[in-house]
Short mmCIF file of C-alpha atoms in Angstrom, two decimals:
data_model
loop_
_atom_site.label_atom_id
_atom_site.label_comp_id
_atom_site.label_asym_id
_atom_site.label_seq_id
_atom_site.Cartn_x
_atom_site.Cartn_y
_atom_site.Cartn_z
CA MET A 1 -58.88 8.67 16.07
CA ARG A 2 -62.28 9.71 17.20
CA ALA A 3 -60.97 13.14 18.20
CA ARG A 4 -59.44 13.36 14.65
CA ARG A 5 -62.73 12.42 12.93
CA VAL A 6 -64.49 15.17 15.01
CA ILE A 7 -61.93 17.83 13.98
CA LEU A 8 -62.00 16.65 10.39
CA ALA A 9 -65.91 16.92 10.42
CA LEU A 10 -65.62 20.32 12.03
CA THR A 11 -63.21 21.59 9.43
CA CYS A 12 -65.49 20.51 6.54
CA CYS A 13 -68.31 22.24 8.24
CA VAL A 14 -66.25 25.46 8.25
CA TRP A 15 -65.48 24.81 4.57
CA ALA A 16 -69.17 24.32 3.72
CA ALA A 17 -70.00 27.54 5.58
CA THR A 18 -67.32 29.32 3.81
CA VAL A 19 -68.80 28.21 0.41
CA GLN A 20 -72.19 29.05 1.35
CA THR A 21 -71.03 32.48 2.33
CA ALA A 22 -69.54 32.84 -1.09
CA CYS A 23 -72.93 31.80 -2.65
CA ALA A 24 -74.82 34.28 -0.49
CA GLN A 25 -72.47 36.96 -1.60
CA GLU A 26 -72.63 36.07 -5.24
CA SER A 27 -76.41 36.03 -5.23
CA ILE A 28 -76.66 39.62 -3.44
CA GLY A 29 -75.28 41.63 -6.20
CA GLN A 30 -75.83 40.01 -9.59
CA ASP A 31 -73.98 42.73 -11.45
CA ASN A 32 -71.04 42.74 -8.93
CA ILE A 33 -70.05 39.13 -9.20
CA GLY A 34 -66.22 39.23 -9.23
CA GLN A 35 -63.51 36.98 -8.09
CA ASP A 36 -62.96 38.94 -5.12
CA SER A 37 -65.93 37.62 -2.98
CA THR A 38 -64.74 33.99 -3.48
CA GLU A 39 -61.32 35.07 -2.36
CA LYS A 40 -62.63 36.85 0.67
CA ALA A 41 -64.74 33.72 1.77
CA ILE A 42 -61.46 31.43 1.34
CA GLU A 43 -59.54 34.16 3.42
CA LYS A 44 -62.22 33.94 6.16
CA TYR A 45 -61.63 30.22 6.30
CA ARG A 46 -58.03 30.54 6.51
CA HIS A 47 -58.40 33.02 9.46
CA MET A 48 -60.88 30.63 11.10
CA LEU A 49 -58.10 28.06 11.02
CA SER A 50 -55.38 30.38 12.33
CA ASP A 51 -57.47 32.07 15.03
CA ASP A 52 -58.04 28.81 16.69
CA PRO A 53 -54.94 26.70 16.19
CA TRP A 54 -56.61 23.59 17.76
CA SER A 55 -59.08 23.57 14.88
CA ASN A 56 -56.45 22.52 12.62
CA PRO A 57 -56.41 18.62 11.95
CA GLY A 58 -52.84 18.88 10.78
CA LEU A 59 -51.72 19.13 14.48
CA LEU A 60 -52.65 15.46 15.05
CA ASP A 61 -50.06 14.56 12.59
CA VAL A 62 -47.43 16.88 14.31
CA ASP A 63 -48.25 14.96 17.43
CA ARG A 64 -48.06 11.55 15.95
CA GLY A 65 -44.83 12.50 14.13
CA GLU A 66 -43.31 13.71 17.44
CA SER A 67 -44.10 10.23 18.90
CA LEU A 68 -42.61 8.53 15.88
CA TRP A 69 -39.43 10.53 16.13
CA LYS A 70 -38.92 9.65 19.72
CA THR A 71 -39.98 5.88 19.73
CA PRO A 72 -37.41 3.20 19.14
CA ALA A 73 -38.14 1.41 15.99
CA GLY A 74 -36.70 -0.79 13.13
CA PRO A 75 -34.26 -3.73 13.41
CA ASN A 76 -31.72 -1.59 15.33
CA LYS A 77 -34.50 -0.57 17.97
CA VAL A 78 -33.40 2.91 18.24
CA SER A 79 -35.33 6.33 17.81
CA LEU A 80 -34.49 8.94 15.21
CA GLU A 81 -33.44 11.44 18.05
CA THR A 82 -29.82 11.32 17.09
CA CYS A 83 -30.79 11.95 13.50
CA ASP A 84 -28.62 14.75 12.10
CA LEU A 85 -30.84 17.08 10.10
CA GLY A 86 -28.06 19.60 9.41
CA LYS A 87 -27.78 21.59 12.60
CA GLY A 88 -26.33 18.51 14.52
CA ALA A 89 -27.36 15.40 15.97
CA GLY A 90 -30.95 15.59 17.26
CA VAL A 91 -31.57 19.30 16.58
CA VAL A 92 -34.90 19.82 15.31
CA ASP A 93 -35.54 23.51 15.98
CA GLY A 94 -35.13 25.48 12.70
CA ALA A 95 -33.62 22.48 10.84
CA PHE A 96 -36.41 22.53 8.23
CA ALA A 97 -35.93 26.20 7.41
CA GLU A 98 -32.35 25.41 6.47
CA LEU A 99 -33.17 22.47 4.14
CA PRO A 100 -32.30 21.12 1.67
CA ARG A 101 -28.65 21.09 2.13
CA TYR A 102 -25.53 19.11 1.36
CA PHE A 103 -24.66 16.30 3.77
CA ALA A 104 -21.13 15.22 3.65
CA ASP A 105 -21.99 11.67 5.20
CA ALA A 106 -24.25 10.84 2.21
CA ASP A 107 -22.10 13.09 -0.40
CA ARG A 108 -25.38 14.46 -1.75
CA VAL A 109 -28.03 17.26 -1.37
CA MET A 110 -30.99 16.06 0.65
CA ASP A 111 -34.48 17.60 1.51
CA LEU A 112 -36.16 16.76 4.63
CA GLU A 113 -38.05 13.62 3.58
CA THR A 114 -34.83 12.26 1.81
CA ARG A 115 -32.75 12.83 4.94
CA LEU A 116 -35.36 11.21 7.16
CA LEU A 117 -35.33 8.13 4.94
CA TRP A 118 -31.49 8.15 5.27
CA CYS A 119 -31.68 8.09 9.13
CA MET A 120 -34.35 5.49 9.08
CA GLU A 121 -32.14 3.39 7.12
CA LYS A 122 -28.71 4.15 8.74
CA LEU A 123 -29.80 4.54 12.36
CA GLN A 124 -32.91 2.32 12.64
CA GLY A 125 -31.82 -0.39 10.03
CA PHE A 126 -34.75 -0.20 7.67
CA LYS A 127 -34.29 -1.33 4.25
CA HIS A 128 -34.47 1.63 1.62
CA ALA A 129 -36.62 -0.41 -0.69
CA ASP A 130 -39.14 -1.18 1.95
CA LEU A 131 -39.30 2.39 2.91
CA ILE A 132 -40.11 3.91 -0.57
CA LYS A 133 -42.90 1.13 -1.19
CA ASN A 134 -46.28 3.10 -1.70
CA PRO A 135 -44.99 6.37 -0.37
CA TYR A 136 -48.21 8.33 -0.60
CA PRO A 137 -51.59 7.86 1.17
CA ARG A 138 -54.43 7.06 -1.02
CA GLY A 139 -57.53 9.16 -1.04
CA GLY A 140 -59.15 9.38 2.40
CA GLN A 141 -56.17 7.59 4.10
CA PRO A 142 -54.20 9.03 6.81
CA THR A 143 -50.66 10.68 6.32
CA LYS A 144 -48.07 8.21 6.18
CA ASP A 145 -45.51 7.84 8.99
CA LEU A 146 -42.83 9.56 7.14
CA GLY A 147 -45.17 12.45 6.34
CA ALA A 148 -46.22 12.90 9.94
CA ILE A 149 -42.49 12.90 11.06
CA ALA A 150 -41.71 15.52 8.41
CA VAL A 151 -44.67 17.63 9.65
CA TYR A 152 -43.42 17.37 13.14
CA ILE A 153 -40.05 18.53 11.94
CA ALA A 154 -41.40 21.36 9.83
CA ASN A 155 -43.59 22.56 12.53
CA LYS A 156 -40.51 23.18 14.67
CA SER A 157 -39.64 26.00 12.04
CA SER A 158 -43.12 27.35 12.09
CA GLY A 159 -43.18 31.15 11.59
CA MET A 160 -39.47 31.22 10.24
CA THR A 161 -38.44 32.14 6.80
CA PHE A 162 -36.88 29.64 4.34
CA ALA A 163 -33.11 30.21 4.49
CA ALA A 164 -31.38 27.29 3.00
CA LYS A 165 -27.90 28.63 2.01
CA LEU A 166 -27.30 26.57 -1.03
CA ASP A 167 -23.85 27.93 -1.69
CA LYS A 168 -21.69 24.68 -1.82
CA PRO A 169 -20.95 23.24 -5.38
CA LYS A 170 -23.31 20.28 -5.11
CA GLU A 171 -25.99 22.50 -3.76
CA LYS A 172 -25.61 24.90 -6.67
CA GLU A 173 -25.82 21.97 -9.07
CA ALA A 174 -28.97 20.86 -7.52
CA VAL A 175 -30.46 24.34 -7.60
CA ALA A 176 -29.65 24.60 -11.43
CA LEU A 177 -31.32 21.14 -12.15
CA GLY A 178 -34.39 22.06 -10.01
CA HIS A 179 -34.82 25.30 -11.89
CA ALA A 180 -34.75 23.57 -15.24
CA ILE A 181 -37.17 20.98 -14.13
CA PHE A 182 -39.52 23.60 -12.41
CA PHE A 183 -39.86 25.19 -16.02
CA ARG A 184 -39.97 21.89 -17.98
CA ARG A 185 -43.12 21.57 -19.82
CA GLN A 186 -44.04 17.98 -20.89
CA GLY A 187 -46.96 15.37 -21.10
CA PRO A 188 -50.34 15.60 -22.84
CA HIS A 189 -51.36 18.90 -20.99
CA ASP A 190 -48.14 20.77 -21.55
CA PHE A 191 -47.69 21.35 -17.76
CA ALA A 192 -44.75 22.34 -15.79
CA CYS A 193 -44.37 23.25 -12.12
CA ALA A 194 -44.33 26.81 -13.22
CA ALA A 195 -47.95 26.64 -14.82
CA CYS A 196 -49.54 26.76 -11.24
CA HIS A 197 -46.91 27.91 -8.91
CA GLY A 198 -45.12 30.63 -10.96
CA GLU A 199 -47.32 33.41 -9.90
CA SER A 200 -48.77 34.84 -6.52
CA GLY A 201 -52.47 34.67 -5.58
CA LYS A 202 -53.63 32.15 -8.12
CA ARG A 203 -56.10 29.18 -7.34
CA ILE A 204 -57.01 25.77 -8.72
CA ARG A 205 -60.76 25.60 -8.17
CA LEU A 206 -60.70 26.90 -4.42
CA GLN A 207 -57.29 25.83 -3.67
CA GLY A 208 -54.81 28.58 -3.14
CA LEU A 209 -51.37 27.94 -4.89
CA PRO A 210 -48.15 28.54 -3.19
CA HIS A 211 -45.86 30.70 -5.37
CA LEU A 212 -42.87 28.51 -5.08
CA THR A 213 -40.01 30.66 -6.45
CA LYS A 214 -40.72 33.23 -3.74
CA PRO A 215 -39.35 32.34 -0.25
CA ALA A 216 -42.21 32.36 2.15
CA LEU A 217 -43.02 31.93 5.84
CA ILE A 218 -43.11 28.40 6.92
CA SER A 219 -46.52 27.24 7.98
CA SER A 220 -47.11 23.39 8.43
CA LYS A 221 -50.66 24.36 9.42
CA ALA A 222 -52.09 24.65 5.99
CA PRO A 223 -54.43 21.71 5.03
CA ARG A 224 -55.83 21.76 1.50
CA ALA A 225 -59.04 23.76 1.49
CA GLU A 226 -61.16 20.94 -0.21
CA LYS A 227 -60.02 17.69 1.41
CA SER A 228 -59.02 18.32 4.89
CA GLN A 229 -56.03 16.18 4.29
CA LEU A 230 -52.57 17.30 5.16
CA ARG A 231 -50.04 18.31 2.68
CA GLY A 232 -46.50 18.95 3.94
CA MET B 1 -42.62 19.54 -40.80
CA ARG B 2 -42.43 22.35 -43.28
CA ASN B 3 -41.68 24.64 -40.34
CA LEU B 4 -38.68 22.68 -39.24
CA ALA B 5 -36.24 24.80 -41.20
CA LEU B 6 -37.66 28.02 -39.81
CA VAL B 7 -37.32 26.55 -36.23
CA THR B 8 -33.94 25.23 -36.75
CA ALA B 9 -32.93 28.76 -38.12
CA ALA B 10 -34.48 30.36 -34.96
CA LEU B 11 -32.56 27.98 -32.74
CA VAL B 12 -29.37 28.60 -34.45
CA LEU B 13 -29.84 32.38 -34.13
CA VAL B 14 -30.99 32.29 -30.54
CA GLY B 15 -28.71 29.49 -29.39
CA PRO B 16 -29.84 26.88 -26.78
CA PHE B 17 -28.44 29.02 -23.72
CA ALA B 18 -28.46 32.51 -25.14
CA ALA B 19 -31.98 33.29 -23.49
CA ARG B 20 -30.70 32.48 -20.24
CA ALA B 21 -29.55 35.52 -18.13
CA ALA B 22 -26.06 35.38 -16.94
CA ASP B 23 -27.29 34.90 -13.33
CA LYS B 24 -29.58 31.94 -14.28
CA PRO B 25 -27.89 28.55 -13.60
CA ALA B 26 -27.04 26.53 -16.66
CA VAL B 27 -27.46 22.85 -16.85
CA ASP B 28 -27.01 20.18 -19.51
CA PRO B 29 -30.60 19.55 -21.06
CA ALA B 30 -29.62 15.75 -21.24
CA LYS B 31 -29.16 15.68 -17.42
CA VAL B 32 -32.60 17.38 -16.97
CA ASP B 33 -34.15 14.69 -19.31
CA ALA B 34 -32.29 11.86 -17.38
CA ALA B 35 -33.55 13.26 -14.01
CA VAL B 36 -37.11 13.45 -15.00
CA ILE B 37 -37.02 9.69 -16.40
CA ALA B 38 -35.36 8.54 -13.30
CA ALA B 39 -38.12 10.18 -11.13
CA PHE B 40 -40.63 7.78 -12.58
CA PRO B 41 -38.96 4.27 -12.30
CA THR B 42 -42.43 2.46 -12.41
CA ALA B 43 -43.84 4.24 -15.46
CA PRO B 44 -44.97 1.61 -18.17
CA PRO B 45 -43.16 1.80 -21.59
CA GLU B 46 -46.15 3.40 -23.28
CA TRP B 47 -45.95 6.52 -21.04
CA HIS B 48 -42.30 7.25 -22.01
CA SER B 49 -43.51 9.51 -24.71
CA ARG B 50 -44.62 11.82 -22.07
CA PHE B 51 -41.06 12.45 -21.15
CA VAL B 52 -40.27 13.56 -24.60
CA GLN B 53 -40.78 17.24 -25.45
CA ASP B 54 -41.84 18.55 -28.67
CA GLU B 55 -40.24 21.74 -30.19
CA THR B 56 -42.84 24.01 -28.60
CA MET B 57 -42.50 22.56 -25.23
CA LYS B 58 -38.70 22.78 -25.42
CA GLU B 59 -38.76 26.30 -26.45
CA CYS B 60 -41.35 27.37 -23.67
CA SER B 61 -39.19 25.51 -21.00
CA LEU B 62 -36.04 27.08 -22.13
CA HIS B 63 -37.42 30.58 -22.23
CA GLU B 64 -39.53 30.06 -19.22
CA ASN B 65 -42.71 30.92 -21.08
CA SER B 66 -41.36 34.40 -22.28
CA PRO B 67 -39.99 33.55 -25.55
CA PRO B 68 -38.32 36.26 -27.64
CA LYS B 69 -40.25 37.44 -30.70
CA ALA B 70 -38.81 35.31 -33.39
CA VAL B 71 -39.27 32.18 -31.28
CA ALA B 72 -42.90 33.14 -30.28
CA ASP B 73 -43.72 33.86 -33.99
CA ALA B 74 -42.18 30.48 -34.97
CA ILE B 75 -44.28 28.68 -32.21
CA GLN B 76 -47.51 30.54 -33.43
CA LYS B 77 -46.90 29.56 -36.95
CA ARG B 78 -46.26 25.99 -36.13
CA GLU B 79 -49.16 25.60 -33.74
CA ARG B 80 -51.52 27.31 -36.01
CA ALA B 81 -50.77 24.78 -38.94
CA ARG B 82 -51.88 22.03 -36.54
CA ILE B 83 -55.43 23.21 -36.04
CA GLU B 84 -58.14 20.86 -37.64
CA TYR B 85 -61.62 22.30 -38.14
CA PRO B 86 -64.88 20.25 -38.01
CA ALA B 87 -65.75 18.46 -41.52
CA ASP B 88 -69.16 20.22 -41.63
CA GLY B 89 -67.72 23.71 -40.76
CA LYS B 90 -70.05 23.94 -37.64
CA LEU B 91 -68.04 25.22 -34.59
CA VAL B 92 -70.78 25.28 -31.99
CA GLY B 93 -72.07 22.20 -30.35
CA ASP B 94 -74.12 21.57 -27.18
CA TRP B 95 -73.29 23.75 -24.28
CA LYS B 96 -74.93 21.36 -21.80
CA GLU B 97 -72.25 18.76 -22.67
CA GLY B 98 -69.79 21.64 -22.68
CA GLU B 99 -70.59 22.22 -19.01
CA LYS B 100 -70.19 18.69 -18.06
CA LEU B 101 -66.66 18.65 -19.90
CA ALA B 102 -65.78 21.97 -18.13
CA GLN B 103 -66.37 20.36 -14.73
CA SER B 104 -64.61 17.15 -15.43
CA GLY B 105 -60.92 16.79 -14.73
CA TYR B 106 -60.97 13.22 -15.74
CA GLY B 107 -58.31 11.74 -18.07
CA LEU B 108 -54.74 11.06 -18.92
CA ARG B 109 -53.67 11.04 -15.18
CA PHE B 110 -51.71 8.15 -13.94
CA THR B 111 -54.73 6.94 -12.05
CA ASP B 112 -57.03 7.18 -15.22
CA TYR B 113 -55.83 3.83 -16.93
CA PRO B 114 -57.40 1.92 -18.27
CA PRO B 115 -59.86 4.82 -19.31
CA ARG B 116 -63.16 4.50 -17.51
CA ARG B 117 -64.73 7.78 -18.93
CA VAL B 118 -64.15 10.24 -21.70
CA ASN B 119 -61.55 12.90 -20.99
CA GLY B 120 -62.63 16.26 -19.45
CA GLY B 121 -61.49 19.73 -20.14
CA ASN B 122 -61.30 20.68 -16.43
CA CYS B 123 -62.02 24.35 -17.40
CA TYR B 124 -63.16 25.41 -13.97
CA ALA B 125 -59.91 24.44 -12.41
CA CYS B 126 -58.47 27.63 -14.05
CA HIS B 127 -61.38 29.76 -15.26
CA GLN B 128 -64.59 31.27 -13.91
CA LEU B 129 -67.37 30.44 -16.29
CA THR B 130 -70.67 30.58 -14.70
CA LYS B 131 -72.35 32.23 -11.84
CA ALA B 132 -73.59 29.04 -10.49
CA GLU B 133 -70.18 27.41 -10.06
CA VAL B 134 -68.42 29.24 -7.25
CA SER B 135 -65.42 26.65 -7.12
CA TYR B 136 -63.43 28.08 -9.84
CA GLY B 137 -59.66 28.64 -10.37
CA THR B 138 -57.83 31.82 -11.25
CA ILE B 139 -54.91 30.62 -13.27
CA GLY B 140 -56.81 31.67 -16.53
CA PRO B 141 -58.91 34.84 -17.01
CA SER B 142 -62.71 34.88 -15.94
CA LEU B 143 -64.85 33.80 -19.02
CA LEU B 144 -68.16 35.00 -17.39
CA GLY B 145 -70.16 36.60 -20.05
CA TYR B 146 -67.46 35.94 -22.71
CA GLY B 147 -69.83 35.50 -25.78
CA LYS B 148 -72.20 38.15 -24.60
CA VAL B 149 -69.69 40.84 -24.53
CA ARG B 150 -68.37 39.93 -27.92
CA ASN B 151 -71.97 40.09 -29.33
CA PHE B 152 -71.67 36.12 -30.12
CA SER B 153 -69.77 37.10 -33.32
CA GLU B 154 -68.61 34.67 -35.74
CA ALA B 155 -64.99 35.71 -35.63
CA ASP B 156 -64.95 35.37 -32.04
CA THR B 157 -66.61 31.96 -32.14
CA LYS B 158 -63.89 30.75 -34.48
CA ALA B 159 -61.13 32.37 -32.31
CA VAL B 160 -62.58 30.50 -29.15
CA TYR B 161 -62.58 27.26 -31.18
CA GLU B 162 -58.94 27.86 -32.12
CA LYS B 163 -57.91 28.86 -28.59
CA ILE B 164 -59.20 25.58 -27.13
CA TYR B 165 -57.87 23.38 -29.94
CA ASP B 166 -54.32 24.98 -29.58
CA ALA B 167 -53.85 27.93 -27.08
CA GLN B 168 -50.46 28.51 -28.34
CA ALA B 169 -51.54 29.24 -31.76
CA ALA B 170 -52.95 32.64 -30.24
CA TYR B 171 -50.50 32.91 -27.16
CA PRO B 172 -47.25 31.16 -27.61
CA CYS B 173 -46.24 29.42 -24.46
CA SER B 174 -49.65 29.86 -22.94
CA ASN B 175 -50.14 28.03 -19.60
CA MET B 176 -53.33 26.34 -21.32
CA PRO B 177 -53.20 22.89 -22.61
CA ARG B 178 -53.25 22.48 -26.38
CA PHE B 179 -56.49 20.41 -25.99
CA GLY B 180 -57.10 19.49 -29.60
CA ALA B 181 -53.46 19.30 -31.02
CA ASN B 182 -52.40 17.13 -28.04
CA LYS B 183 -55.51 14.85 -28.40
CA VAL B 184 -56.86 15.55 -24.96
CA LEU B 185 -60.30 16.46 -26.38
CA THR B 186 -62.01 15.46 -29.65
CA VAL B 187 -63.30 17.97 -32.23
CA ASP B 188 -66.88 17.34 -31.18
CA GLN B 189 -65.98 17.96 -27.53
CA ILE B 190 -64.26 21.13 -28.40
CA LYS B 191 -67.57 22.23 -30.33
CA ASP B 192 -69.44 21.66 -27.02
CA LEU B 193 -66.88 23.68 -25.11
CA VAL B 194 -67.17 26.57 -27.79
CA ALA B 195 -71.08 26.40 -27.34
CA LEU B 196 -70.62 26.74 -23.33
CA VAL B 197 -68.70 29.95 -24.04
CA MET B 198 -70.22 31.43 -26.97
CA SER B 199 -74.03 30.28 -26.92
CA PRO B 200 -76.53 32.98 -25.89
CA GLU B 201 -78.34 30.19 -24.13
CA SER B 202 -75.34 29.17 -22.14
CA PRO B 203 -75.31 30.18 -18.48
CA VAL B 204 -71.83 31.74 -19.10
CA ASN B 205 -73.75 34.49 -21.03
CA LYS B 206 -76.74 34.78 -18.62
#
């Protein structure tokens, strides 16, 4: 835990330094203030993270997730190592890159977290209702166990391209529903997923936004720029 | 309501699925509604109105924010009619208050109940506004020097008020929230934001 704090603090320093760089750049050429300098500074921060993989606090969750995956747990006292993520029982390499997919045993389409919950329920004997209680960490709290396991699995597809086939009837149905929900605007701010994730190269404040309708390389090593908290 | 006939006509002309290209997957809108409601099993009853789309939301969702001209015109006409102006006719408030609102993302989120502060506009989430604030988003255009390059004109001041009040009156299916029409911000708050963008004294124009 101590190591985690140190790494988090270091990451914050990197972030602060990057922002200061942006400030310095802004003050140099008053007439030349563009959005480019900020983008360059953020790019530098990303490089600092990728140049030294050990600087990324997300890896701590990868390790914790691996240990959770391999440790017997639940009323049945078994590990998740026989969980079938779609490529056969226990196969984790490249499994995330092919999710979501249709699982015949559940007769439904599942993404990684849904499948992990299924295995925790069916293999380890946990109760579904208990598993989905308070699913997200509160601000400043560590990633939940499910999140850590998911990050471990995702990291086993690091560098691969998303390649879910989605050609079975139930998969096609799920794609159609997801497509409509992605563009569905609602609520007091009129927002849909597409408002922020429908174009490349956009940011909220300093946070870069993935363009979610474009398949991308998988990198589970991308903590949010401003919070140093892992997002899968 | 008086635009209802026009919208209905547009709907009949376009048809609910006609806008979707053949390669786009079709899905029953009722199924989409049900899936969204099912995703929020713990939402209190007073939040259920959030799941209901108005005509403009429906059209923009269906056309994925690129409505055909007839639909765009109908949206624009309907949204324009919703804009309310300050009783005293003054559109420019206090830029300092506007800057605070531009910084604040507080309000109407699930964690903001019961309300502890006034709603913010969260402008910096999407727009560059001042040189001092380097943490700004890029979903919307940069507004740095917005008033200055328009010579602080009266027509542009009115246009800014209208865009903040109801962005879709200017740009149908804009990503920007309809702050006034959806009661996210009050008329006075919108005036303060107009001041931030259009006052010569504002850091936006320095």
